[in-house]
PDB file of C-alpha atoms and ligand atoms in Angstrom:
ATOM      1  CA  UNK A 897       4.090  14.051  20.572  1.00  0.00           C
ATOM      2  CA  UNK A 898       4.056  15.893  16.755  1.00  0.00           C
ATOM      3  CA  UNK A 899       1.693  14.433  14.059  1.00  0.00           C
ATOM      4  CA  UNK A 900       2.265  15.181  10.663  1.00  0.00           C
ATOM      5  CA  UNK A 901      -0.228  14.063   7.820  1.00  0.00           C
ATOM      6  CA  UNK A 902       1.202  13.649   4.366  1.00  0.00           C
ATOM      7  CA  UNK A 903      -1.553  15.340   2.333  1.00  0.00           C
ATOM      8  CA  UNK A 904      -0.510  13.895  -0.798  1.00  0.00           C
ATOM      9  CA  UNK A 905      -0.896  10.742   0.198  1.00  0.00           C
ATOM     10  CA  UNK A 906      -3.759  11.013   2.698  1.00  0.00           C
ATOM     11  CA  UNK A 907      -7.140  10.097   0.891  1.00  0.00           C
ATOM     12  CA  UNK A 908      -9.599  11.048   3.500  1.00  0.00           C
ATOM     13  CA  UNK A 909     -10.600   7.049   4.428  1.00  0.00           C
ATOM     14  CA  UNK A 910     -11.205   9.168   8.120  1.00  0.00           C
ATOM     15  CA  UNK A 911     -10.071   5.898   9.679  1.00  0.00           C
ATOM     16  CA  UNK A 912      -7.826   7.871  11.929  1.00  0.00           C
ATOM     17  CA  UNK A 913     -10.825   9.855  12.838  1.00  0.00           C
ATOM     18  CA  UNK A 914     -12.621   7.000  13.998  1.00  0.00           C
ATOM     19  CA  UNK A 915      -9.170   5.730  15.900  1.00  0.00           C
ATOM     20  CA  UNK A 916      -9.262   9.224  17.149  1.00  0.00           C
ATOM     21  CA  UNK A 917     -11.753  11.442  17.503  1.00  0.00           C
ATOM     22  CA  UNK A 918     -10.666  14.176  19.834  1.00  0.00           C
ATOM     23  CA  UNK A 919      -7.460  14.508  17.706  1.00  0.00           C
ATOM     24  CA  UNK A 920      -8.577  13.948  13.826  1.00  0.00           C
ATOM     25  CA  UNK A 921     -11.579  15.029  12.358  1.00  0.00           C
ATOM     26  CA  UNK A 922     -13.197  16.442   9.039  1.00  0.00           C
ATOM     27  CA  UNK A 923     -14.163  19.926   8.444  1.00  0.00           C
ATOM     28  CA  UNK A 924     -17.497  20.903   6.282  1.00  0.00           C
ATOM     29  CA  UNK A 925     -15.104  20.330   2.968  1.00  0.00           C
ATOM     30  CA  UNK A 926     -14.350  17.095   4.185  1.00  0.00           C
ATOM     31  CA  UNK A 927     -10.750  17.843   4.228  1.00  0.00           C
ATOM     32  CA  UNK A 928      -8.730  16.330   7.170  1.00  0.00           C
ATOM     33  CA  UNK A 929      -8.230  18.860  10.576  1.00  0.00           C
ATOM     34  CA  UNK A 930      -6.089  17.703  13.469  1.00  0.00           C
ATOM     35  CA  UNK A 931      -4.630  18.761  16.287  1.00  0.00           C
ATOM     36  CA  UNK A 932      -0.735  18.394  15.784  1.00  0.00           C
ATOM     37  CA  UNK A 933       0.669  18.558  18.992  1.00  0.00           C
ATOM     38  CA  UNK A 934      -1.564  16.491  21.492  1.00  0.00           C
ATOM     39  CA  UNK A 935      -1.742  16.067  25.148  1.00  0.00           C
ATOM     40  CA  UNK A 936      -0.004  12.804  26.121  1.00  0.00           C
ATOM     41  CA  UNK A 937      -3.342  11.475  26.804  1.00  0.00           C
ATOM     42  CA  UNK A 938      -4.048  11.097  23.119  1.00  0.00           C
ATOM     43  CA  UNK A 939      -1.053   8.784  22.792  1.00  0.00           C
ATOM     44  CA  UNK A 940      -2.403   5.668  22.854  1.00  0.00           C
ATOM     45  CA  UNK A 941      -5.619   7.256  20.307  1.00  0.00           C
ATOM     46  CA  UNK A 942      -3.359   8.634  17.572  1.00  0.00           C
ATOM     47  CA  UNK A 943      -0.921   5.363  17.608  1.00  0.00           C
ATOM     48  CA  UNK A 944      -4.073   3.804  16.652  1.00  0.00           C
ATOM     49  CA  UNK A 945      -5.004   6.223  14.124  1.00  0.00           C
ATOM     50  CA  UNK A 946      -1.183   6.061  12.325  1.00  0.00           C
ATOM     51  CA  UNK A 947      -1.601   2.045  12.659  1.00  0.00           C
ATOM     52  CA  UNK A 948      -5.027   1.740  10.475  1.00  0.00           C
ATOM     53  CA  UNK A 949      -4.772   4.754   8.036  1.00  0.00           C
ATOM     54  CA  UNK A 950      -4.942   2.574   5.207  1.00  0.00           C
ATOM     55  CA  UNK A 951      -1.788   4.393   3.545  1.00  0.00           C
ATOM     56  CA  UNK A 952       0.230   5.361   6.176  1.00  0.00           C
ATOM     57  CA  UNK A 953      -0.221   8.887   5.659  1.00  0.00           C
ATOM     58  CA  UNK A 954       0.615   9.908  10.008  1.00  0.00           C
ATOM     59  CA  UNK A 955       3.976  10.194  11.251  1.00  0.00           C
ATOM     60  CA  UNK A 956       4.286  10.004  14.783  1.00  0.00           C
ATOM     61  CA  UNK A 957       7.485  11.910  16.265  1.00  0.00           C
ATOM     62  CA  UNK A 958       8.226  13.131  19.928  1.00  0.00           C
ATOM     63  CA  UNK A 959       8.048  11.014  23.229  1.00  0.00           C
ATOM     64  CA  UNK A 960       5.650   8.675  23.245  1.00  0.00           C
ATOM     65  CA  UNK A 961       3.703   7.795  26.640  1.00  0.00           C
TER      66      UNK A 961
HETATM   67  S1  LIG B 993      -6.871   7.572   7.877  1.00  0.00           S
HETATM   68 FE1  LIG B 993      -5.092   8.276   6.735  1.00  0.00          FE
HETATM   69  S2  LIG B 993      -5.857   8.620   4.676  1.00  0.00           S
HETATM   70 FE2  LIG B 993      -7.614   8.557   6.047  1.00  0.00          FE
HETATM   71  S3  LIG B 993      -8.026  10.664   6.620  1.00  0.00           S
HETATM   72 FE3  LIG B 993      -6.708   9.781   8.176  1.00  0.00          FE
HETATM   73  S4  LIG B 993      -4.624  10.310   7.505  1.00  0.00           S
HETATM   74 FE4  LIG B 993      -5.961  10.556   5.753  1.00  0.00          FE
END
């Protein structure tokens, strides 16, 4: 699976770190790191995270577990 984060429209709400945490997560400038190609095991995690960013700033592309 790829993620992609539109930056422009991402406004740090770090929901999708909370969704998931071993795949999103916020440096010490509070800008937005992730991993963006994760093990299928973070599938379920990051399908969360693209579901409750508040302005659908994650696209999802790639096989899907
Ligand atoms: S939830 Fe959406 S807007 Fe918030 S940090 Fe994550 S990608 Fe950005």
């Amino acid at each position: 699976m790829k993620i992609d984060v539109d930056r422009t429209t991402c406004e740090i709400h770090a929901q999708c770190v909370f969704a998931a945490p071993d795949v999103f997560s916020l440096d010490e400038d509070d800008e937005l790191v992730y991993d963006a190609d994760p093990g299928p095991e973070h599938d379920e995690a990051v399908r969360s995270a693209a579901l409750v960013c508040p302005v659908q700033a994650i696209r999802v592309s790639g096989d899907l577990a």
